[in-house]
Coordinates of C-alpha atoms in Angstrom, one line a residue:
M231 CA 22.0 -13.6 13.8
T232 CA 18.7 -12.5 12.3
M233 CA 19.1 -15.0 9.4
T234 CA 19.9 -17.8 11.9
L235 CA 16.8 -17.0 14.0
G236 CA 14.7 -17.0 10.8
K237 CA 16.1 -20.4 9.8
L238 CA 15.4 -21.8 13.3
S239 CA 11.8 -20.4 13.2
A240 CA 11.3 -22.1 9.8
L241 CA 12.9 -25.3 11.0
F242 CA 10.7 -25.7 14.0
K243 CA 7.7 -24.4 12.0
L244 CA 6.8 -21.9 14.8
R245 CA 3.8 -20.5 13.0
I246 CA 2.2 -23.9 12.9
G247 CA 3.2 -24.3 16.5
F248 CA 1.3 -21.2 17.5
A249 CA -1.8 -22.6 15.7
I250 CA -1.4 -26.0 17.4
T251 CA -1.0 -24.3 20.8
L252 CA -4.2 -22.3 20.2
C253 CA -5.9 -25.6 19.6
A254 CA -4.8 -26.8 23.0
A255 CA -6.0 -23.6 24.6
A256 CA -9.4 -24.1 23.0
G257 CA -9.6 -27.7 24.2
M258 CA -8.8 -26.5 27.7
A259 CA -11.4 -23.7 27.6
M260 CA -14.2 -26.0 26.4
T261 CA -13.7 -28.4 29.3
Q262 CA -15.7 -28.0 32.5
G263 CA -13.7 -28.3 35.7
P264 CA -11.7 -26.4 38.2
A265 CA -9.7 -23.6 36.7
L266 CA -6.1 -24.5 36.3
P267 CA -3.5 -22.3 38.0
A268 CA -1.7 -19.9 35.6
W269 CA 1.6 -21.8 35.9
K270 CA -0.1 -25.1 34.8
V271 CA -1.7 -23.4 31.9
S272 CA 1.7 -22.0 30.9
V273 CA 3.3 -25.5 31.1
L274 CA 0.5 -27.0 29.0
L275 CA 0.8 -24.4 26.3
L276 CA 4.6 -24.6 26.3
A277 CA 4.6 -28.4 26.2
V278 CA 2.3 -28.4 23.1
F279 CA 4.3 -25.6 21.5
L280 CA 7.6 -27.5 22.0
S281 CA 6.2 -30.8 20.9
S282 CA 4.8 -29.2 17.7
G283 CA 8.2 -27.6 17.1
A284 CA 10.0 -30.9 17.6
A285 CA 7.6 -32.7 15.2
G286 CA 8.2 -29.9 12.6
A287 CA 11.9 -30.1 12.9
F288 CA 11.9 -33.9 12.6
N289 CA 9.7 -33.6 9.5
Q290 CA 12.5 -31.5 7.8
Y291 CA 15.2 -33.8 9.2
A292 CA 13.5 -36.9 7.8
E293 CA 12.4 -35.3 4.5
R294 CA 15.6 -33.5 3.5
D295 CA 16.0 -35.6 0.4
L296 CA 12.4 -35.0 -0.6
D297 CA 12.7 -31.3 0.2
A298 CA 15.7 -31.1 -2.2
R299 CA 13.4 -32.1 -5.0
M300 CA 10.8 -29.5 -4.5
A301 CA 11.1 -25.8 -5.3
R302 CA 9.1 -24.7 -2.2
T303 CA 11.4 -26.5 0.2
R304 CA 14.8 -26.7 -1.4
R305 CA 16.1 -23.8 0.6
R306 CA 15.4 -25.4 4.0
P307 CA 18.6 -25.5 6.1
F308 CA 19.0 -29.3 6.2
V309 CA 18.9 -29.3 2.4
T310 CA 21.3 -26.4 1.9
G311 CA 23.7 -27.8 4.5
E312 CA 23.4 -24.7 6.8
F313 CA 22.3 -27.2 9.5
H314 CA 24.1 -30.5 9.4
A315 CA 21.5 -33.3 9.6
G316 CA 23.5 -35.5 11.9
P317 CA 23.0 -37.3 15.2
A318 CA 23.3 -34.1 17.2
W319 CA 20.3 -32.5 15.6
L320 CA 18.3 -35.7 16.1
A321 CA 19.2 -35.7 19.8
I322 CA 18.1 -32.1 20.1
I323 CA 14.8 -32.7 18.5
L324 CA 14.1 -35.8 20.6
G325 CA 15.3 -34.0 23.7
I326 CA 12.8 -31.2 23.1
L327 CA 10.0 -33.7 22.7
A328 CA 11.0 -35.6 25.8
F329 CA 11.1 -32.4 27.8
A330 CA 7.7 -31.4 26.6
V331 CA 6.1 -34.7 27.4
A332 CA 7.8 -34.9 30.8
A333 CA 6.7 -31.4 31.7
A334 CA 3.1 -32.1 30.8
A335 CA 3.1 -35.3 32.9
W336 CA 4.7 -33.5 35.9
A337 CA 2.5 -30.4 35.9
L338 CA -0.8 -31.9 34.6
N339 CA -1.4 -35.6 34.2
V340 CA -0.4 -38.7 32.3
M341 CA -3.3 -38.5 29.8
S342 CA -2.4 -34.9 28.8
A343 CA 1.2 -35.9 28.3
L344 CA 0.1 -38.9 26.2
Y345 CA -1.8 -36.6 23.9
V346 CA 1.1 -34.2 23.7
F347 CA 3.3 -37.1 22.6
S348 CA 0.7 -38.5 20.2
G349 CA 0.3 -35.3 18.3
A350 CA 4.0 -35.1 17.6
F351 CA 4.3 -38.9 16.9
V352 CA 1.4 -38.8 14.3
Y353 CA 2.9 -35.9 12.4
G354 CA 6.6 -36.9 12.7
V355 CA 6.4 -40.6 12.2
V356 CA 2.9 -41.7 11.0
Y357 CA 2.5 -38.9 8.5
T358 CA 6.1 -37.9 7.6
V359 CA 7.8 -41.3 7.6
W360 CA 5.1 -43.8 7.0
L361 CA 2.3 -42.3 4.8
K362 CA 3.4 -39.1 3.0
Q363 CA 5.2 -40.7 0.1
R364 CA 3.0 -43.8 0.0
T365 CA -0.6 -42.9 -0.2
A366 CA -3.0 -40.0 -1.0
W367 CA -4.6 -40.7 2.4
N368 CA -1.5 -39.3 4.1
I369 CA -2.9 -36.0 5.2
V370 CA -6.2 -37.5 6.2
V371 CA -4.5 -39.6 8.9
G372 CA -2.1 -36.8 9.6
G373 CA -5.0 -34.6 10.6
L374 CA -5.0 -36.4 13.9
A375 CA -2.0 -34.3 14.9
G376 CA -4.0 -31.2 15.5
S377 CA -6.8 -33.3 17.2
F378 CA -4.4 -34.5 19.8
A379 CA -3.5 -30.9 20.8
V380 CA -7.2 -30.3 21.5
L381 CA -7.4 -33.4 23.6
A382 CA -4.2 -32.5 25.5
G383 CA -5.8 -29.2 26.5
S384 CA -9.1 -30.9 27.6
A385 CA -7.3 -33.7 29.5
A386 CA -5.3 -31.1 31.4
V387 CA -8.6 -30.0 33.0
D388 CA -10.3 -33.5 33.1
P389 CA -8.6 -36.7 31.9
A390 CA -12.0 -38.1 31.0
L391 CA -12.3 -35.3 28.3
S392 CA -15.1 -33.0 27.5
P393 CA -17.7 -33.9 24.8
A394 CA -17.4 -30.4 23.4
A395 CA -13.6 -30.8 23.2
I396 CA -13.9 -34.2 21.6
A397 CA -16.2 -32.6 18.9
L398 CA -13.6 -29.9 18.3
A399 CA -10.9 -32.6 18.0
V400 CA -13.1 -34.2 15.2
V401 CA -13.3 -30.7 13.6
L402 CA -9.5 -30.5 13.5
F403 CA -9.3 -34.0 12.0
L404 CA -11.7 -32.9 9.2
W405 CA -10.0 -29.5 8.8
T406 CA -6.5 -30.6 8.0
P407 CA -7.3 -32.4 4.7
P408 CA -9.1 -29.6 2.9
H409 CA -6.6 -27.1 4.3
F410 CA -3.6 -29.1 2.9
W411 CA -5.3 -30.3 -0.3
S412 CA -5.8 -26.6 -1.2
L413 CA -2.1 -26.0 -0.8
A414 CA -1.3 -29.2 -2.7
T415 CA -3.5 -27.9 -5.6
V416 CA -1.4 -24.6 -5.6
L417 CA 1.7 -26.7 -5.6
H418 CA 0.4 -29.5 -7.9
K419 CA 3.4 -29.4 -10.3
D420 CA 5.9 -29.4 -7.4
Y421 CA 4.4 -32.4 -5.7
A422 CA 3.9 -34.3 -9.1
A423 CA 7.6 -33.7 -10.0
A424 CA 8.7 -35.0 -6.6
N425 CA 6.4 -38.1 -6.9
V426 CA 4.5 -37.2 -3.7
P427 CA 0.9 -38.7 -3.9
M428 CA -1.1 -35.7 -2.7
L429 CA -4.7 -36.0 -3.6
P430 CA -4.8 -33.5 -6.5
V431 CA -1.8 -35.3 -8.1
I432 CA -3.6 -38.7 -7.9
V433 CA -7.2 -37.7 -8.8
G434 CA -6.8 -34.3 -10.5
D435 CA -7.6 -30.9 -9.3
A436 CA -11.3 -31.0 -10.2
K437 CA -12.1 -34.1 -8.3
A438 CA -9.9 -33.1 -5.4
A439 CA -11.8 -29.8 -5.2
R440 CA -15.1 -31.7 -4.9
I441 CA -13.7 -33.9 -2.2
T442 CA -12.3 -30.8 -0.5
L443 CA -15.8 -29.2 -0.5
G444 CA -17.3 -32.4 1.0
H445 CA -14.8 -32.3 3.9
T446 CA -15.3 -28.6 4.4
I447 CA -19.1 -29.1 4.7
A448 CA -18.6 -32.0 7.1
L449 CA -16.2 -30.0 9.4
V450 CA -18.6 -27.0 9.5
A451 CA -21.5 -29.3 10.5
V452 CA -19.4 -30.9 13.3
S453 CA -18.2 -27.5 14.4
V454 CA -21.7 -26.6 15.7
V455 CA -22.0 -29.8 17.8
P456 CA -20.3 -28.3 20.8
V457 CA -23.3 -26.0 21.2
V458 CA -25.3 -29.1 22.3
F459 CA -22.7 -29.5 25.1
G460 CA -22.9 -26.1 26.5
M461 CA -21.0 -23.7 24.2
G462 CA -22.7 -20.4 23.8
V463 CA -23.7 -17.8 21.3
I464 CA -20.2 -16.4 20.8
Y465 CA -18.8 -19.8 19.9
L466 CA -21.8 -20.5 17.5
A467 CA -21.3 -17.1 15.8
G468 CA -17.6 -17.9 15.3
A469 CA -18.3 -21.4 14.0
L470 CA -21.0 -20.2 11.5
A471 CA -19.1 -17.1 10.3
G472 CA -15.8 -18.9 9.7
G473 CA -17.5 -22.0 8.4
A474 CA -19.7 -20.1 5.9
Y475 CA -16.6 -18.3 4.5
F476 CA -14.6 -21.6 4.2
V477 CA -17.5 -23.3 2.4
L478 CA -17.9 -20.3 0.1
K479 CA -14.3 -20.4 -0.9
S480 CA -14.5 -24.2 -1.3
V481 CA -17.4 -23.8 -3.7
D482 CA -15.4 -21.3 -5.7
L483 CA -12.6 -23.9 -5.9
V484 CA -15.1 -26.5 -7.3
R485 CA -16.1 -23.9 -9.9
D486 CA -12.5 -23.0 -10.8
P487 CA -10.2 -25.8 -9.6
G488 CA -6.9 -24.0 -10.2
P489 CA -4.1 -22.4 -8.2
K490 CA -5.8 -19.0 -7.6
A491 CA -9.0 -20.4 -6.1
A492 CA -7.0 -23.0 -4.2
R493 CA -4.8 -20.4 -2.6
A494 CA -7.9 -18.4 -1.6
N495 CA -9.4 -21.6 0.0
F496 CA -6.1 -22.3 1.8
L497 CA -6.2 -18.9 3.3
A498 CA -9.9 -19.3 4.1
S499 CA -9.1 -22.4 6.1
F500 CA -6.9 -20.3 8.5
V501 CA -9.7 -17.7 8.8
Q502 CA -12.2 -20.5 9.7
L503 CA -9.9 -22.1 12.3
G504 CA -8.8 -18.9 13.8
L505 CA -12.4 -17.7 14.3
L506 CA -13.5 -21.0 15.7
L507 CA -10.7 -21.3 18.2
T508 CA -10.8 -17.7 19.3
A509 CA -14.6 -17.9 19.7
A510 CA -14.3 -21.0 21.8
I511 CA -11.8 -19.3 24.2
V512 CA -13.7 -16.1 24.4
D513 CA -17.1 -17.8 24.9
R514 CA -15.8 -19.6 28.0
A515 CA -13.9 -16.5 29.2
V516 CA -17.1 -14.4 29.3
G517 CA -19.6 -17.1 29.9

């Protein structure tokens, strides 16, 4: 039972789901408007969490042949045969997504539901099926998936969206590439052997590190923009502290573009995002 639950957690990428759900909570917190009832907040967060899980499971369903060629992913259940990748699993995945979107439309509004769907569609179809094995721009476009979670949270309060939340959505769009390019540098040989055109594989680790630093600086610059639209000192402190740490580790990666520095930068991206989102929620809660 414990092993099955662990496999299901990995299949639906629940850790990523929690991060995506936090993005939605931050988008909601950064949007001025009437406070949502607790049950509507719960439906929003559940819808985003389920849609993220459905997208993660579809990613593994669609990529089972690719996963079999990579050391990091060859133990995934669709690869090993522990879960049979047949029509039943596809129906389950699509059913979860349909339920999530319908719940958001029913409890919140059509725009919030549209953003819930769009995040899953971008990750599951645009990134996974269309771009991942075709172009080094794959994760750049794929970064929209996290952005849509922020917009879903904002639209739940006001379908017209908050300028501060839109700025945060841009931050998420800029955050995903340096986050994933760092991981791709750690796994350079794995991606190269599987013929996946991740940026470090195409341009080399050194050039990829410089591009990563540029994206990191850009996202930190954009992360302070919400202060112009009413976010307070707590948010600014979180944005600057997390941003400074991420930039520092990205500079270290440029100086030493290898797996060790790349792993540190990958972890720094989580620190930056966690501080930013938490500061956004706390800032509004005490403001």
